[in-house]
Amino acid sequence: MVNFTTSTTSTSYPYTQDNNDTNTFSNDIIRELPRIIYYGIIGFVTIITNGSLVYFIVSRRKLWKLQNAKLCSMSMCGILFALLFCIPYPLTVLYKTNLLCFLKHPFRNFFMSCICLHLALIAIDRAITIIRPLQYSKVVNRKYTFVTLLIIWIAALFGSFYPILTFRTQAKAFSQNLCPTSGKAADEFSYTIAFYCIYFLFPLLIMLICYGYILVIALRHVKKMNNHDIPNYNPLQNRKNILVAKRFKAAVPFLIITGTFIALTVPQIICSMISVILAPLSFDVRKSNFSLLIGCLKASNYGLRELAFSYPALNPLIYVYFSRDIRNEVTNKFNYSIAFIPRTAITAASIKIN
């Protein structure tokens, strides 16, 4: 019946159908133009910032640390997010039948959830440094780091691409839409709730617990130092206190990175979940919460989603600014380049004058 209706319409009114398609295409381009420009800028900035951070970590032997391996993995998520979602976004608007149009939502969910899982792993790592400072190197070793990173990538990949392997593929075969990005309402509701809870809310809860614990330990440590309660006669206790203070300072950049992630993404997650929860309810319930539903949809579509997608571009800048070892390497690199500028007659004369 669907094919018959479509063919009849296109045969009886060919010129009207072509004009309607052209107008719809033009309207789509005009409506999506600000988003295309924004995603293009965010994509290029994300590649530059994350690529530069990966380059400095890989090219400087001093930065070959396990915590920086997690940071490199998270930066690769940002680079792939820019290459596979932000920059090709215009193609999904211009050509609604291409593969990227069908894969744009799984790619987006994959890389954003992967970043969230990385931040949860880093929070657990920082908590271990405070809870077991003397045994940290035995617990968080190279094998533990690479196994957990592999699990994160596989888990995010499975959770994000599960719909197109199941119910969305079935919906695509029977859909009139050239680029179907959703299946049946009941399947989408169950999947969306489960995905947000497992890949966003649960990792966010882990981050809050870990960093909350770190802050409590740090405040206790500062209170003991102010009250002179730390024994100076016990070398083992002194070493432990020094390690706790040192590793709390090392946790500060990650705490700021996580706080920025929460500030940028949690409003979008809340609005999306409210929209998903209210959508399948009865008409009376939706009517009573109509203003809330419309407000969440507008906020999610115009501002909050783009704000959340800017995080991969900001993440390396925040870490470089608050991390002393990487900041020193970056400064030394630029100072070295400036110091070895080839001297011409003009530069030599200016040096003599000074």
Coordinates of C-alpha atoms in Angstrom, one line a residue:
M1 CA 0.0 0.0 0.0
V2 CA 2.9 2.4 0.8
N3 CA 4.6 1.7 -2.5
F4 CA 1.3 2.1 -4.4
T5 CA 0.5 5.4 -2.9
T6 CA 4.0 6.7 -3.5
S7 CA 4.1 5.6 -7.1
T8 CA 0.6 7.0 -7.8
T9 CA 1.5 10.4 -6.4
S10 CA 4.7 10.7 -8.3
T11 CA 3.0 9.6 -11.6
S12 CA -0.1 11.8 -11.4
Y13 CA 1.6 15.0 -10.2
P14 CA 5.2 14.8 -11.3
Y15 CA 5.9 18.5 -11.5
T16 CA 4.1 19.3 -8.2
Q17 CA 6.1 16.5 -6.5
D18 CA 9.4 17.8 -7.9
N19 CA 8.6 21.4 -6.7
N20 CA 7.6 20.1 -3.3
D21 CA 10.9 18.1 -3.0
T22 CA 12.9 21.2 -4.1
N23 CA 11.2 23.4 -1.6
T24 CA 11.6 20.8 1.2
F25 CA 15.3 20.5 0.3
S26 CA 15.8 24.3 0.4
N27 CA 14.0 24.6 3.7
D28 CA 16.1 21.8 5.2
I29 CA 19.3 23.6 4.0
I30 CA 18.2 27.0 5.4
R31 CA 17.1 25.4 8.7
E32 CA 20.2 23.4 9.2
L33 CA 22.7 26.1 8.0
P34 CA 23.6 27.5 11.4
R35 CA 24.1 24.0 12.7
I36 CA 26.3 23.0 9.7
I37 CA 28.5 26.1 10.3
Y38 CA 28.7 25.4 14.0
Y39 CA 29.5 21.7 13.6
G40 CA 32.2 22.6 11.1
I41 CA 33.9 25.0 13.4
I42 CA 33.6 22.6 16.4
G43 CA 35.0 19.8 14.2
F44 CA 38.1 21.6 13.1
V45 CA 38.8 23.0 16.6
T46 CA 38.4 19.6 18.1
I47 CA 40.8 18.0 15.7
I48 CA 43.4 20.8 16.3
T49 CA 43.2 20.7 20.1
N50 CA 43.0 16.9 20.6
G51 CA 45.5 16.2 17.8
S52 CA 48.0 18.7 19.4
L53 CA 47.6 17.1 22.8
V54 CA 48.1 13.6 21.5
Y55 CA 51.2 14.8 19.6
F56 CA 52.8 16.3 22.7
I57 CA 52.1 13.2 24.8
V58 CA 53.5 10.8 22.2
S59 CA 56.5 12.9 21.2
R60 CA 57.7 13.7 24.8
R61 CA 59.1 10.7 26.7
K62 CA 58.5 12.5 30.0
L63 CA 54.8 12.4 29.4
W64 CA 54.7 8.6 28.8
K65 CA 52.5 7.9 31.8
L66 CA 49.5 5.6 32.3
Q67 CA 47.2 8.5 33.2
N68 CA 48.2 10.2 29.9
A69 CA 47.4 7.0 28.0
K70 CA 43.8 7.4 29.2
L71 CA 43.9 11.0 28.1
C72 CA 45.2 10.0 24.7
S73 CA 42.4 7.5 24.3
M74 CA 39.9 10.1 25.2
S75 CA 41.4 12.6 22.8
M76 CA 41.1 10.0 20.0
C77 CA 37.4 9.8 20.8
G78 CA 37.2 13.6 20.3
I79 CA 39.1 13.4 17.0
L80 CA 36.9 10.6 15.6
F81 CA 33.8 12.5 16.8
A82 CA 34.9 15.4 14.7
L83 CA 35.9 13.3 11.7
L84 CA 32.8 11.1 11.6
F85 CA 30.1 13.3 13.0
C86 CA 30.8 17.1 13.0
I87 CA 32.6 17.6 9.7
P88 CA 30.5 15.1 7.6
Y89 CA 27.2 16.6 9.0
P90 CA 26.4 18.6 5.8
L91 CA 26.4 15.4 3.8
T92 CA 23.6 14.0 6.0
V93 CA 21.5 17.1 5.2
L94 CA 22.3 17.3 1.5
Y95 CA 22.1 13.6 0.7
K96 CA 19.5 11.9 2.9
T97 CA 20.1 8.4 1.4
N98 CA 23.8 8.1 2.2
L99 CA 25.2 5.8 4.8
L100 CA 26.3 8.6 7.1
C101 CA 22.8 9.9 7.4
F102 CA 21.8 6.5 8.9
L103 CA 24.9 6.3 11.1
K104 CA 25.1 9.8 12.4
H105 CA 23.2 9.2 15.6
P106 CA 25.1 6.0 16.5
F107 CA 28.4 7.7 15.8
R108 CA 27.4 10.7 18.0
N109 CA 26.2 8.4 20.8
F110 CA 29.3 6.2 20.5
F111 CA 31.9 9.0 20.9
M112 CA 30.1 11.0 23.6
S113 CA 29.4 7.9 25.7
C114 CA 33.0 6.8 25.2
I115 CA 34.2 10.1 26.6
C116 CA 31.9 9.8 29.5
L117 CA 33.2 6.3 30.3
H118 CA 36.8 7.5 30.1
L119 CA 36.0 10.2 32.6
A120 CA 34.5 7.7 35.0
L121 CA 37.6 5.5 34.6
I122 CA 39.8 8.4 35.4
A123 CA 37.7 9.3 38.4
I124 CA 38.1 5.7 39.8
D125 CA 41.9 5.9 39.0
R126 CA 42.2 9.2 41.0
A127 CA 40.2 7.7 43.9
I128 CA 42.6 4.7 44.0
T129 CA 45.6 7.1 44.3
I130 CA 44.0 8.6 47.4
I131 CA 42.7 5.4 49.0
R132 CA 45.8 3.3 48.3
P133 CA 48.6 5.7 47.6
L134 CA 51.4 3.3 48.4
Q135 CA 49.9 0.4 46.4
Y136 CA 48.8 2.5 43.5
S137 CA 51.5 1.3 41.1
K138 CA 50.6 -2.3 41.8
V139 CA 46.8 -1.9 41.3
V140 CA 46.9 0.5 38.3
N141 CA 49.5 -1.1 36.1
R142 CA 49.9 -1.2 32.3
K143 CA 47.7 -4.4 31.9
Y144 CA 44.9 -2.9 34.0
T145 CA 44.9 0.3 32.0
F146 CA 44.8 -1.2 28.5
V147 CA 42.2 -3.8 29.4
T148 CA 39.9 -1.2 30.9
L149 CA 40.3 1.1 27.9
L150 CA 39.5 -1.8 25.5
I151 CA 36.4 -2.6 27.5
I152 CA 35.3 1.0 27.4
W153 CA 35.6 1.2 23.6
I154 CA 33.8 -2.1 23.1
A155 CA 31.0 -1.3 25.5
A156 CA 30.4 2.1 24.0
L157 CA 30.5 0.6 20.5
F158 CA 27.9 -2.1 21.3
G159 CA 25.5 0.2 23.2
S160 CA 25.5 2.9 20.4
F161 CA 25.2 0.6 17.4
Y162 CA 22.8 -1.9 18.9
P163 CA 19.7 -0.1 17.5
I164 CA 20.8 -0.2 13.8
L165 CA 21.6 -3.9 14.2
T166 CA 18.1 -4.6 15.5
F167 CA 14.9 -2.5 15.5
R168 CA 16.1 0.4 13.4
T169 CA 17.2 -1.8 10.6
Q170 CA 13.7 -3.3 10.5
A171 CA 12.1 0.1 10.5
K172 CA 14.3 1.3 7.7
A173 CA 13.0 -1.4 5.4
F174 CA 9.3 -0.3 5.8
S175 CA 9.9 3.5 6.2
Q176 CA 9.0 6.1 3.6
N177 CA 11.6 8.4 5.2
L178 CA 14.8 8.5 3.2
C179 CA 16.9 8.7 6.4
P180 CA 15.1 6.9 9.2
T181 CA 16.9 7.5 12.5
S182 CA 14.3 5.8 14.8
G183 CA 12.3 2.6 15.0
K184 CA 9.1 1.9 16.9
A185 CA 8.2 4.2 19.7
A186 CA 8.2 1.4 22.4
D187 CA 11.7 0.2 21.3
E188 CA 13.1 3.7 21.1
F189 CA 11.8 4.5 24.6
S190 CA 13.3 1.4 26.2
Y191 CA 16.6 1.8 24.4
T192 CA 16.9 5.5 25.2
I193 CA 16.2 5.1 28.9
A194 CA 18.6 2.2 29.2
F195 CA 21.3 4.0 27.2
Y196 CA 21.2 7.2 29.1
C197 CA 21.2 5.4 32.5
I198 CA 24.1 3.0 31.6
Y199 CA 26.3 5.2 29.6
F200 CA 25.7 8.6 31.1
L201 CA 23.9 8.7 34.5
F202 CA 25.8 5.7 36.0
P203 CA 29.2 7.1 35.0
L204 CA 28.3 10.5 36.3
L205 CA 27.3 9.0 39.6
I206 CA 30.7 7.2 39.8
M207 CA 32.4 10.6 39.1
L208 CA 30.5 12.4 41.8
I209 CA 31.2 9.7 44.3
C210 CA 34.9 9.4 43.5
Y211 CA 35.6 13.1 43.4
G212 CA 33.4 13.8 46.4
Y213 CA 35.4 11.2 48.4
I214 CA 38.7 12.9 47.2
L215 CA 37.5 16.3 48.3
V216 CA 36.5 14.9 51.7
I217 CA 39.9 13.3 52.2
A218 CA 41.7 16.5 51.1
L219 CA 39.7 18.6 53.5
R220 CA 40.5 16.2 56.3
H221 CA 44.2 16.3 55.3
V222 CA 44.2 20.1 55.3
K223 CA 42.5 20.2 58.7
K224 CA 45.1 17.8 60.2
M225 CA 47.9 19.9 58.8
N226 CA 46.3 23.1 60.3
N227 CA 45.9 21.4 63.7
H228 CA 49.4 19.9 63.5
D229 CA 47.9 16.4 64.0
I230 CA 50.1 14.7 61.5
P231 CA 52.8 12.8 63.3
N232 CA 56.3 13.7 62.2
Y233 CA 58.0 10.7 63.9
N234 CA 56.5 8.1 61.6
P235 CA 58.3 8.0 58.2
L236 CA 55.7 5.7 56.6
Q237 CA 52.9 8.0 57.6
N238 CA 54.8 11.0 56.4
R239 CA 55.3 9.4 53.1
K240 CA 51.7 8.5 52.8
N241 CA 50.6 12.1 53.6
I242 CA 53.0 13.5 51.0
L243 CA 51.7 11.1 48.4
V244 CA 48.1 12.0 49.2
A245 CA 48.8 15.7 48.9
K246 CA 50.8 15.2 45.7
R247 CA 48.1 13.1 44.0
F248 CA 45.3 15.3 45.1
K249 CA 47.1 18.1 43.1
A250 CA 47.3 15.7 40.2
A251 CA 43.6 15.0 40.5
V252 CA 42.7 18.7 40.2
P253 CA 42.9 18.9 36.4
F254 CA 40.6 15.8 36.0
L255 CA 38.2 17.2 38.6
I256 CA 37.9 20.4 36.6
I257 CA 37.5 18.5 33.3
T258 CA 34.8 16.4 34.9
G259 CA 33.0 19.4 36.3
T260 CA 33.1 21.0 32.8
F261 CA 31.6 17.9 31.3
I262 CA 28.8 17.8 33.8
A263 CA 28.0 21.5 33.3
L264 CA 27.9 21.1 29.5
T265 CA 26.2 17.8 29.1
V266 CA 23.8 17.2 32.1
P267 CA 21.3 19.9 31.1
Q268 CA 21.0 18.2 27.7
I269 CA 20.6 14.8 29.2
I270 CA 17.9 16.0 31.6
C271 CA 15.9 17.7 28.8
S272 CA 16.3 14.6 26.6
M273 CA 15.1 12.2 29.3
I274 CA 12.1 14.4 30.1
S275 CA 11.1 14.5 26.5
V276 CA 11.5 10.7 26.1
I277 CA 9.5 10.0 29.3
L278 CA 6.6 12.3 28.5
A279 CA 6.3 11.3 24.8
P280 CA 4.6 7.8 25.2
L281 CA 2.3 8.9 28.0
S282 CA -1.4 9.6 27.5
F283 CA -2.6 12.8 25.8
D284 CA -4.0 14.2 29.1
V285 CA -0.7 13.8 30.9
R286 CA 1.2 15.4 28.0
K287 CA -1.3 18.2 27.8
S288 CA -0.9 19.0 31.5
N289 CA 2.9 19.0 31.0
F290 CA 2.8 20.6 27.6
S291 CA 4.9 23.7 28.4
L292 CA 7.5 21.5 30.1
L293 CA 7.7 19.2 27.2
I294 CA 7.9 22.0 24.6
G295 CA 10.5 23.8 26.6
C296 CA 12.7 20.7 26.9
L297 CA 12.4 20.0 23.2
K298 CA 13.3 23.6 22.3
A299 CA 16.2 23.8 24.7
S300 CA 17.5 20.4 23.5
N301 CA 17.3 21.3 19.8
Y302 CA 18.5 24.9 20.1
G303 CA 21.5 25.3 22.3
L304 CA 22.0 22.6 24.8
R305 CA 22.9 19.9 22.3
E306 CA 25.4 22.1 20.6
L307 CA 26.8 23.1 24.0
A308 CA 27.3 19.5 24.9
F309 CA 29.0 18.8 21.6
S310 CA 31.6 21.5 22.3
Y311 CA 33.1 19.6 25.2
P312 CA 35.5 17.5 23.1
A313 CA 37.1 20.7 21.8
L314 CA 37.5 22.2 25.2
N315 CA 38.7 19.1 27.1
P316 CA 42.4 19.3 25.9
L317 CA 42.7 23.1 26.6
I318 CA 41.4 22.7 30.1
Y319 CA 43.8 19.8 30.8
V320 CA 46.9 21.5 29.4
Y321 CA 46.1 24.7 31.4
F322 CA 45.7 22.9 34.7
S323 CA 48.3 20.1 34.2
R324 CA 51.8 21.3 35.1
D325 CA 53.8 18.6 33.3
I326 CA 52.1 19.0 30.0
R327 CA 52.0 22.8 30.3
N328 CA 55.7 22.9 30.9
E329 CA 56.4 20.7 27.9
V330 CA 54.2 22.9 25.7
T331 CA 56.0 26.1 27.0
N332 CA 59.4 24.5 26.6
K333 CA 58.5 23.6 23.0
F334 CA 57.5 27.1 22.0
N335 CA 60.4 28.7 23.9
Y336 CA 62.8 26.3 22.1
S337 CA 61.3 27.2 18.8
I338 CA 61.6 31.0 19.5
A339 CA 65.2 30.6 20.8
F340 CA 66.4 28.9 17.6
I341 CA 64.9 31.4 15.1
P342 CA 67.5 31.9 12.3
R343 CA 69.2 35.2 12.8
T344 CA 69.2 37.5 9.8
A345 CA 70.9 40.8 9.5
I346 CA 67.8 42.6 10.8
T347 CA 67.3 40.3 13.9
A348 CA 71.0 40.5 14.7
A349 CA 70.9 44.3 14.5
S350 CA 67.9 44.4 16.8
I351 CA 69.6 42.1 19.3
K352 CA 72.6 44.4 19.4
I353 CA 70.5 47.5 19.9
N354 CA 68.7 45.8 22.8

